[in-house]
């Protein structure tokens, strides 16, 4: 994974060798990952840096630094498309870092000796300060991966700056964390129009004049990105298919899209037994935290190799689309609190018919536990659940959002943060991977629309469908959902059962976070074809793999001090 380094007074953007990291001298140390970096200078030594893909023009950045007021920079964090971090050095020893509200460009803080440190990678900071995995964070991650763990990260002594907050370090060394973001409210048509523009701009700044590719499953999310990318130039559309099957399902829908947009160069990637989940466990390099793709690493790494062989430099994924556009009926809580009982009854009845249950039971289950999902997890110890409860908390500041919006924002921030770990994996292979659905302006546009209007049991992803109406083929807009591939998990588990069961008696069990017998029994049943909650099991196995790789954290990153 490449890193870029330099103080604001130095040249920013020169790459250092893969595996190397850079440390800066001075009262404040800061760093950025494998991402574009721009800086502009103002009067009296003032400097502004932008880390990450950002739609701002050079002229706009120059104007911003000429009047570098906190309020104006607060607004600039959501003014442009992309996923970026702003950093201001006032030229007198003070520094301010803005964390994007959607969390797709996470910022981490720590202390190295007498120096305050910030970075875009918690792994890099952990290697610098000699930190190990944080047990309380791990417990929270196992109990609810989307939960916010304030003041912590996956590493002890390294904390994540809350999204939508700025961190200011004064000249004398004191620091403060201040919220700056508030959501906006728009009518449905205005929010939909803004969403379409934000997605188009977010794709354009990443793919223009670059050899780009996009997932192309034939579903709404990936098709939207592939088509928007094709408006900027030729783009490779990558579709997976089982070996020996080159017709039907996703393939037919993807081919329809490719025929409609000739600038999409359609490529097929055949998946065989060597790509099954649970194959080649432990093949992933160490990342900031457990990567969601750990269990499906064989397919992911094969995809990176395939793209590199095709000359691709930038790859787009649809991560985050389901979270934004297929929300659970959590808006029922807001309807109940606002007294909109007729709408509450109507939506509850619609939801109940969809899931073949009683509408009153639906209302009670959603409103009674505020939209939560109390799924039993017998593989976790009481200690895990207690640690998780003590470490997690709601985001301290969410800009006056209602319950459904807060739930969606929490999920979106989780997807954005963990997508950053996937991007780290891609960078190792020379691919710059991007997730436009996790951009702040995209998330902000979705939250701007009324929560009750975003949910529907009759329409598939109504807000995104309206945003891309007239852009995509009718067959894509009319498609309800893509296929479900849990059969691959069962098959992969059967083929790799011994290696998977070996993960059960490992670091998590030694930390007292896991009941090995309960998890072992569940996995053996899953190998026989019994349906299990994969979304809760995969983080456990992925975390165990990550902990084994984390034993080498001090060797995973090499810090260098430039002369």
mmCIF file of N, CA, C and O in Angstrom, residues 207-284:
data_model
loop_
_atom_site.group_PDB
_atom_site.id
_atom_site.type_symbol
_atom_site.label_atom_id
_atom_site.label_comp_id
_atom_site.label_asym_id
_atom_site.label_seq_id
_atom_site.Cartn_x
_atom_site.Cartn_y
_atom_site.Cartn_z
ATOM 1 N N UNK A 207 -12.998 8.870 -12.677
ATOM 2 C CA UNK A 207 -12.710 8.072 -13.875
ATOM 3 C C UNK A 207 -12.263 8.888 -15.082
ATOM 4 O O UNK A 207 -11.719 8.304 -16.029
ATOM 5 N N UNK A 208 -12.501 10.186 -15.087
ATOM 6 C CA UNK A 208 -12.169 10.988 -16.261
ATOM 7 C C UNK A 208 -10.676 10.895 -16.562
ATOM 8 O O UNK A 208 -9.830 11.089 -15.681
ATOM 9 N N UNK A 209 -10.376 10.570 -17.799
ATOM 10 C CA UNK A 209 -8.988 10.453 -18.289
ATOM 11 C C UNK A 209 -8.207 9.343 -17.596
ATOM 12 O O UNK A 209 -6.971 9.384 -17.537
ATOM 13 N N UNK A 210 -8.899 8.347 -17.092
ATOM 14 C CA UNK A 210 -8.213 7.213 -16.465
ATOM 15 C C UNK A 210 -8.828 5.921 -16.985
ATOM 16 O O UNK A 210 -10.009 5.882 -17.353
ATOM 17 N N UNK A 211 -8.027 4.857 -17.001
ATOM 18 C CA UNK A 211 -8.539 3.555 -17.414
ATOM 19 C C UNK A 211 -9.355 2.996 -16.261
ATOM 20 O O UNK A 211 -8.798 2.602 -15.222
ATOM 21 N N UNK A 212 -10.670 2.959 -16.425
ATOM 22 C CA UNK A 212 -11.567 2.646 -15.313
ATOM 23 C C UNK A 212 -12.387 1.407 -15.595
ATOM 24 O O UNK A 212 -12.594 0.999 -16.742
ATOM 25 N N UNK A 213 -12.861 0.814 -14.497
ATOM 26 C CA UNK A 213 -13.781 -0.316 -14.577
ATOM 27 C C UNK A 213 -14.850 -0.142 -13.511
ATOM 28 O O UNK A 213 -14.717 0.669 -12.591
ATOM 29 N N UNK A 214 -15.899 -0.919 -13.656
ATOM 30 C CA UNK A 214 -16.975 -0.898 -12.676
ATOM 31 C C UNK A 214 -17.578 -2.286 -12.583
ATOM 32 O O UNK A 214 -17.628 -3.019 -13.577
ATOM 33 N N UNK A 215 -17.992 -2.653 -11.379
ATOM 34 C CA UNK A 215 -18.821 -3.855 -11.272
ATOM 35 C C UNK A 215 -20.037 -3.676 -12.169
ATOM 36 O O UNK A 215 -20.591 -2.578 -12.265
ATOM 37 N N UNK A 216 -20.483 -4.733 -12.805
ATOM 38 C CA UNK A 216 -21.679 -4.685 -13.649
ATOM 39 C C UNK A 216 -22.449 -5.979 -13.446
ATOM 40 O O UNK A 216 -22.341 -6.920 -14.231
ATOM 41 N N UNK A 217 -23.208 -6.020 -12.365
ATOM 42 C CA UNK A 217 -23.976 -7.217 -12.050
ATOM 43 C C UNK A 217 -25.304 -7.258 -12.793
ATOM 44 O O UNK A 217 -25.968 -8.295 -12.815
ATOM 45 N N UNK A 218 -25.680 -6.134 -13.389
ATOM 46 C CA UNK A 218 -27.007 -6.041 -13.983
ATOM 47 C C UNK A 218 -28.021 -5.489 -13.008
ATOM 48 O O UNK A 218 -29.167 -5.222 -13.380
ATOM 49 N N UNK A 219 -27.623 -5.294 -11.744
ATOM 50 C CA UNK A 219 -28.493 -4.690 -10.750
ATOM 51 C C UNK A 219 -28.434 -3.175 -10.820
ATOM 52 O O UNK A 219 -27.629 -2.578 -11.541
ATOM 53 N N UNK A 220 -29.273 -2.523 -10.029
ATOM 54 C CA UNK A 220 -29.448 -1.080 -10.125
ATOM 55 C C UNK A 220 -28.190 -0.315 -9.707
ATOM 56 O O UNK A 220 -27.787 0.644 -10.379
ATOM 57 N N UNK A 221 -27.560 -0.707 -8.604
ATOM 58 C CA UNK A 221 -26.433 0.061 -8.073
ATOM 59 C C UNK A 221 -25.244 0.051 -9.024
ATOM 60 O O UNK A 221 -24.735 1.107 -9.426
ATOM 61 N N UNK A 222 -24.757 -1.141 -9.366
ATOM 62 C CA UNK A 222 -23.556 -1.219 -10.204
ATOM 63 C C UNK A 222 -23.824 -0.708 -11.613
ATOM 64 O O UNK A 222 -22.952 -0.080 -12.228
ATOM 65 N N UNK A 223 -25.024 -0.940 -12.128
ATOM 66 C CA UNK A 223 -25.340 -0.448 -13.466
ATOM 67 C C UNK A 223 -25.320 1.069 -13.506
ATOM 68 O O UNK A 223 -24.823 1.677 -14.467
ATOM 69 N N UNK A 224 -25.835 1.691 -12.457
ATOM 70 C CA UNK A 224 -25.814 3.150 -12.393
ATOM 71 C C UNK A 224 -24.394 3.675 -12.508
ATOM 72 O O UNK A 224 -24.106 4.597 -13.280
ATOM 73 N N UNK A 225 -23.464 3.096 -11.746
ATOM 74 C CA UNK A 225 -22.081 3.563 -11.773
ATOM 75 C C UNK A 225 -21.421 3.295 -13.121
ATOM 76 O O UNK A 225 -20.701 4.150 -13.647
ATOM 77 N N UNK A 226 -21.647 2.111 -13.679
ATOM 78 C CA UNK A 226 -21.032 1.774 -14.968
ATOM 79 C C UNK A 226 -21.516 2.718 -16.067
ATOM 80 O O UNK A 226 -20.715 3.182 -16.893
ATOM 81 N N UNK A 227 -22.804 3.011 -16.076
ATOM 82 C CA UNK A 227 -23.350 3.894 -17.106
ATOM 83 C C UNK A 227 -22.846 5.322 -16.921
ATOM 84 O O UNK A 227 -22.467 5.998 -17.888
ATOM 85 N N UNK A 228 -22.817 5.813 -15.687
ATOM 86 C CA UNK A 228 -22.296 7.157 -15.441
ATOM 87 C C UNK A 228 -20.823 7.243 -15.836
ATOM 88 O O UNK A 228 -20.375 8.250 -16.391
ATOM 89 N N UNK A 229 -20.064 6.186 -15.572
ATOM 90 C CA UNK A 229 -18.656 6.177 -15.956
ATOM 91 C C UNK A 229 -18.502 6.200 -17.473
ATOM 92 O O UNK A 229 -17.590 6.842 -18.013
ATOM 93 N N UNK A 230 -19.398 5.513 -18.176
ATOM 94 C CA UNK A 230 -19.312 5.475 -19.639
ATOM 95 C C UNK A 230 -19.588 6.842 -20.256
ATOM 96 O O UNK A 230 -19.206 7.091 -21.405
ATOM 97 N N UNK A 231 -20.233 7.721 -19.522
ATOM 98 C CA UNK A 231 -20.455 9.078 -20.013
ATOM 99 C C UNK A 231 -19.149 9.871 -20.045
ATOM 100 O O UNK A 231 -19.059 10.897 -20.729
ATOM 101 N N UNK A 232 -18.149 9.400 -19.289
ATOM 102 C CA UNK A 232 -16.864 10.101 -19.194
ATOM 103 C C UNK A 232 -15.799 9.497 -20.094
ATOM 104 O O UNK A 232 -14.728 10.090 -20.272
ATOM 105 N N UNK A 233 -16.058 8.315 -20.638
ATOM 106 C CA UNK A 233 -15.085 7.641 -21.487
ATOM 107 C C UNK A 233 -15.300 6.142 -21.451
ATOM 108 O O UNK A 233 -16.202 5.637 -20.770
ATOM 109 N N UNK A 234 -14.465 5.379 -22.162
ATOM 110 C CA UNK A 234 -14.597 3.916 -22.140
ATOM 111 C C UNK A 234 -14.415 3.375 -20.728
ATOM 112 O O UNK A 234 -13.576 3.861 -19.967
ATOM 113 N N UNK A 235 -15.186 2.348 -20.391
ATOM 114 C CA UNK A 235 -15.101 1.745 -19.062
ATOM 115 C C UNK A 235 -15.306 0.247 -19.192
ATOM 116 O O UNK A 235 -16.119 -0.221 -19.995
ATOM 117 N N UNK A 236 -14.539 -0.512 -18.416
ATOM 118 C CA UNK A 236 -14.704 -1.963 -18.377
ATOM 119 C C UNK A 236 -15.832 -2.287 -17.405
ATOM 120 O O UNK A 236 -15.837 -1.825 -16.263
ATOM 121 N N UNK A 237 -16.801 -3.061 -17.855
ATOM 122 C CA UNK A 237 -17.876 -3.538 -16.990
ATOM 123 C C UNK A 237 -17.635 -5.002 -16.657
ATOM 124 O O UNK A 237 -17.619 -5.847 -17.558
ATOM 125 N N UNK A 238 -17.413 -5.312 -15.375
ATOM 126 C CA UNK A 238 -17.022 -6.662 -14.960
ATOM 127 C C UNK A 238 -18.208 -7.407 -14.364
ATOM 128 O O UNK A 238 -18.820 -6.947 -13.398
ATOM 129 N N UNK A 239 -18.509 -8.562 -14.936
ATOM 130 C CA UNK A 239 -19.623 -9.393 -14.469
ATOM 131 C C UNK A 239 -19.094 -10.776 -14.094
ATOM 132 O O UNK A 239 -18.378 -11.414 -14.872
ATOM 133 N N UNK A 240 -19.469 -11.239 -12.919
ATOM 134 C CA UNK A 240 -19.108 -12.589 -12.481
ATOM 135 C C UNK A 240 -20.131 -13.591 -13.011
ATOM 136 O O UNK A 240 -21.316 -13.276 -13.183
ATOM 137 N N UNK A 241 -19.659 -14.812 -13.227
ATOM 138 C CA UNK A 241 -20.588 -15.885 -13.575
ATOM 139 C C UNK A 241 -19.948 -17.215 -13.201
ATOM 140 O O UNK A 241 -18.712 -17.350 -13.207
ATOM 141 N N UNK A 242 -20.744 -18.214 -12.870
ATOM 142 C CA UNK A 242 -20.179 -19.531 -12.567
ATOM 143 C C UNK A 242 -19.552 -20.145 -13.818
ATOM 144 O O UNK A 242 -20.057 -19.974 -14.930
ATOM 145 N N UNK A 243 -18.453 -20.823 -13.645
ATOM 146 C CA UNK A 243 -17.824 -21.508 -14.775
ATOM 147 C C UNK A 243 -18.816 -22.468 -15.418
ATOM 148 O O UNK A 243 -19.512 -23.216 -14.735
ATOM 149 N N UNK A 244 -18.880 -22.429 -16.741
ATOM 150 C CA UNK A 244 -19.776 -23.324 -17.462
ATOM 151 C C UNK A 244 -21.169 -22.765 -17.670
ATOM 152 O O UNK A 244 -21.977 -23.371 -18.366
ATOM 153 N N UNK A 245 -21.467 -21.598 -17.076
ATOM 154 C CA UNK A 245 -22.790 -20.975 -17.254
ATOM 155 C C UNK A 245 -22.591 -19.559 -17.748
ATOM 156 O O UNK A 245 -22.147 -18.690 -17.004
ATOM 157 N N UNK A 246 -22.898 -19.323 -19.010
ATOM 158 C CA UNK A 246 -22.692 -18.006 -19.606
ATOM 159 C C UNK A 246 -23.985 -17.399 -20.100
ATOM 160 O O UNK A 246 -23.987 -16.499 -20.949
ATOM 161 N N UNK A 247 -25.096 -17.851 -19.556
ATOM 162 C CA UNK A 247 -26.400 -17.271 -19.898
ATOM 163 C C UNK A 247 -27.285 -17.287 -18.667
ATOM 164 O O UNK A 247 -27.072 -18.077 -17.738
ATOM 165 N N UNK A 248 -28.286 -16.374 -18.678
ATOM 166 C CA UNK A 248 -29.271 -16.340 -17.614
ATOM 167 C C UNK A 248 -28.886 -15.405 -16.469
ATOM 168 O O UNK A 248 -27.726 -15.027 -16.309
ATOM 169 N N UNK A 249 -29.892 -15.027 -15.685
ATOM 170 C CA UNK A 249 -29.683 -14.253 -14.467
ATOM 171 C C UNK A 249 -28.954 -12.946 -14.697
ATOM 172 O O UNK A 249 -29.258 -12.169 -15.623
ATOM 173 N N UNK A 250 -27.955 -12.692 -13.859
ATOM 174 C CA UNK A 250 -27.209 -11.440 -13.919
ATOM 175 C C UNK A 250 -26.562 -11.220 -15.281
ATOM 176 O O UNK A 250 -26.476 -10.090 -15.766
ATOM 177 N N UNK A 251 -26.101 -12.300 -15.906
ATOM 178 C CA UNK A 251 -25.409 -12.163 -17.186
ATOM 179 C C UNK A 251 -26.297 -11.528 -18.247
ATOM 180 O O UNK A 251 -25.865 -10.632 -18.981
ATOM 181 N N UNK A 252 -27.528 -11.984 -18.336
ATOM 182 C CA UNK A 252 -28.430 -11.446 -19.351
ATOM 183 C C UNK A 252 -28.703 -9.964 -19.109
ATOM 184 O O UNK A 252 -28.723 -9.156 -20.048
ATOM 185 N N UNK A 253 -28.921 -9.576 -17.853
ATOM 186 C CA UNK A 253 -29.180 -8.171 -17.540
ATOM 187 C C UNK A 253 -27.942 -7.323 -17.822
ATOM 188 O O UNK A 253 -28.046 -6.210 -18.356
ATOM 189 N N UNK A 254 -26.759 -7.838 -17.473
ATOM 190 C CA UNK A 254 -25.536 -7.081 -17.725
ATOM 191 C C UNK A 254 -25.299 -6.910 -19.219
ATOM 192 O O UNK A 254 -24.860 -5.840 -19.682
ATOM 193 N N UNK A 255 -25.582 -7.939 -19.999
ATOM 194 C CA UNK A 255 -25.396 -7.832 -21.454
ATOM 195 C C UNK A 255 -26.358 -6.806 -22.050
ATOM 196 O O UNK A 255 -25.998 -6.083 -22.991
ATOM 197 N N UNK A 256 -27.565 -6.735 -21.512
ATOM 198 C CA UNK A 256 -28.519 -5.736 -21.998
ATOM 199 C C UNK A 256 -27.964 -4.330 -21.796
ATOM 200 O O UNK A 256 -28.068 -3.467 -22.680
ATOM 201 N N UNK A 257 -27.364 -4.105 -20.646
ATOM 202 C CA UNK A 257 -26.774 -2.797 -20.358
ATOM 203 C C UNK A 257 -25.605 -2.529 -21.304
ATOM 204 O O UNK A 257 -25.498 -1.436 -21.886
ATOM 205 N N UNK A 258 -24.720 -3.504 -21.467
ATOM 206 C CA UNK A 258 -23.545 -3.300 -22.316
ATOM 207 C C UNK A 258 -23.939 -3.024 -23.768
ATOM 208 O O UNK A 258 -23.298 -2.210 -24.447
ATOM 209 N N UNK A 259 -25.001 -3.672 -24.240
ATOM 210 C CA UNK A 259 -25.457 -3.407 -25.611
ATOM 211 C C UNK A 259 -26.007 -1.989 -25.745
ATOM 212 O O UNK A 259 -25.852 -1.356 -26.797
ATOM 213 N N UNK A 260 -26.642 -1.507 -24.693
ATOM 214 C CA UNK A 260 -27.247 -0.170 -24.745
ATOM 215 C C UNK A 260 -26.208 0.941 -24.644
ATOM 216 O O UNK A 260 -26.481 2.079 -25.051
ATOM 217 N N UNK A 261 -25.030 0.619 -24.100
ATOM 218 C CA UNK A 261 -23.993 1.638 -23.902
ATOM 219 C C UNK A 261 -22.673 1.104 -24.466
ATOM 220 O O UNK A 261 -21.906 0.443 -23.764
ATOM 221 N N UNK A 262 -22.402 1.384 -25.733
ATOM 222 C CA UNK A 262 -21.226 0.800 -26.405
ATOM 223 C C UNK A 262 -19.889 1.154 -25.748
ATOM 224 O O UNK A 262 -18.897 0.448 -25.969
ATOM 225 N N UNK A 263 -19.823 2.221 -24.957
ATOM 226 C CA UNK A 263 -18.547 2.575 -24.325
ATOM 227 C C UNK A 263 -18.239 1.676 -23.129
ATOM 228 O O UNK A 263 -17.164 1.771 -22.546
ATOM 229 N N UNK A 264 -19.193 0.827 -22.760
ATOM 230 C CA UNK A 264 -18.920 -0.182 -21.735
ATOM 231 C C UNK A 264 -18.318 -1.409 -22.413
ATOM 232 O O UNK A 264 -18.971 -2.065 -23.225
ATOM 233 N N UNK A 265 -17.078 -1.700 -22.089
ATOM 234 C CA UNK A 265 -16.405 -2.893 -22.617
ATOM 235 C C UNK A 265 -16.693 -4.039 -21.654
ATOM 236 O O UNK A 265 -16.098 -4.137 -20.583
ATOM 237 N N UNK A 266 -17.618 -4.888 -22.026
ATOM 238 C CA UNK A 266 -18.090 -5.929 -21.119
ATOM 239 C C UNK A 266 -17.060 -7.051 -20.989
ATOM 240 O O UNK A 266 -16.570 -7.587 -21.988
ATOM 241 N N UNK A 267 -16.707 -7.382 -19.756
ATOM 242 C CA UNK A 267 -15.791 -8.474 -19.474
ATOM 243 C C UNK A 267 -16.454 -9.445 -18.503
ATOM 244 O O UNK A 267 -17.132 -9.032 -17.556
ATOM 245 N N UNK A 268 -16.258 -10.731 -18.742
ATOM 246 C CA UNK A 268 -16.814 -11.772 -17.884
ATOM 247 C C UNK A 268 -15.693 -12.420 -17.085
ATOM 248 O O UNK A 268 -14.624 -12.697 -17.619
ATOM 249 N N UNK A 269 -15.975 -12.659 -15.804
ATOM 250 C CA UNK A 269 -15.007 -13.349 -14.952
ATOM 251 C C UNK A 269 -15.658 -14.618 -14.427
ATOM 252 O O UNK A 269 -16.625 -14.563 -13.655
ATOM 253 N N UNK A 270 -15.141 -15.757 -14.883
ATOM 254 C CA UNK A 270 -15.711 -17.051 -14.494
ATOM 255 C C UNK A 270 -15.222 -17.436 -13.101
ATOM 256 O O UNK A 270 -14.034 -17.363 -12.793
ATOM 257 N N UNK A 271 -16.158 -17.840 -12.271
ATOM 258 C CA UNK A 271 -15.851 -18.232 -10.895
ATOM 259 C C UNK A 271 -15.941 -19.745 -10.761
ATOM 260 O O UNK A 271 -16.936 -20.360 -11.144
ATOM 261 N N UNK A 272 -14.880 -20.332 -10.211
ATOM 262 C CA UNK A 272 -14.849 -21.768 -9.985
ATOM 263 C C UNK A 272 -14.634 -22.096 -8.525
ATOM 264 O O UNK A 272 -14.699 -21.216 -7.655
ATOM 265 N N UNK A 273 -14.349 -23.350 -8.222
ATOM 266 C CA UNK A 273 -14.134 -23.761 -6.828
ATOM 267 C C UNK A 273 -13.013 -22.982 -6.145
ATOM 268 O O UNK A 273 -13.046 -22.779 -4.933
ATOM 269 N N UNK A 274 -12.032 -22.534 -6.926
ATOM 270 C CA UNK A 274 -10.911 -21.802 -6.323
ATOM 271 C C UNK A 274 -11.305 -20.411 -5.831
ATOM 272 O O UNK A 274 -10.542 -19.752 -5.119
ATOM 273 N N UNK A 275 -12.521 -19.955 -6.187
ATOM 274 C CA UNK A 275 -12.973 -18.630 -5.771
ATOM 275 C C UNK A 275 -14.036 -18.684 -4.674
ATOM 276 O O UNK A 275 -14.557 -17.641 -4.272
ATOM 277 N N UNK A 276 -14.365 -19.870 -4.205
ATOM 278 C CA UNK A 276 -15.442 -19.996 -3.224
ATOM 279 C C UNK A 276 -15.101 -19.282 -1.919
ATOM 280 O O UNK A 276 -13.922 -19.124 -1.558
ATOM 281 N N UNK A 277 -16.120 -18.833 -1.173
ATOM 282 C CA UNK A 277 -15.869 -18.302 0.166
ATOM 283 C C UNK A 277 -15.116 -19.314 1.027
ATOM 284 O O UNK A 277 -15.238 -20.526 0.820
ATOM 285 N N UNK A 278 -14.319 -18.799 1.947
ATOM 286 C CA UNK A 278 -13.514 -19.596 2.895
ATOM 287 C C UNK A 278 -12.298 -20.249 2.247
ATOM 288 O O UNK A 278 -11.621 -21.044 2.886
ATOM 289 N N UNK A 279 -12.030 -19.899 0.972
ATOM 290 C CA UNK A 279 -10.857 -20.445 0.297
ATOM 291 C C UNK A 279 -9.656 -19.531 0.530
ATOM 292 O O UNK A 279 -9.781 -18.310 0.512
ATOM 293 N N UNK A 280 -8.492 -20.118 0.743
ATOM 294 C CA UNK A 280 -7.254 -19.354 0.960
ATOM 295 C C UNK A 280 -7.396 -18.353 2.091
ATOM 296 O O UNK A 280 -7.074 -17.167 1.954
ATOM 297 N N UNK A 281 -7.917 -18.810 3.215
ATOM 298 C CA UNK A 281 -8.070 -17.933 4.379
ATOM 299 C C UNK A 281 -6.702 -17.424 4.825
ATOM 300 O O UNK A 281 -5.722 -18.150 4.858
ATOM 301 N N UNK A 282 -6.659 -16.187 5.182
ATOM 302 C CA UNK A 282 -5.412 -15.589 5.627
ATOM 303 C C UNK A 282 -4.595 -14.993 4.508
ATOM 304 O O UNK A 282 -3.462 -14.548 4.729
ATOM 305 N N UNK A 283 -5.158 -14.952 3.285
ATOM 306 C CA UNK A 283 -4.391 -14.417 2.148
ATOM 307 C C UNK A 283 -4.363 -12.900 2.141
ATOM 308 O O UNK A 283 -3.535 -12.295 1.463
ATOM 309 N N UNK A 284 -5.254 -12.248 2.901
ATOM 310 C CA UNK A 284 -5.333 -10.796 2.871
ATOM 311 C C UNK A 284 -4.235 -10.163 3.727
ATOM 312 O O UNK A 284 -3.930 -10.646 4.815
#
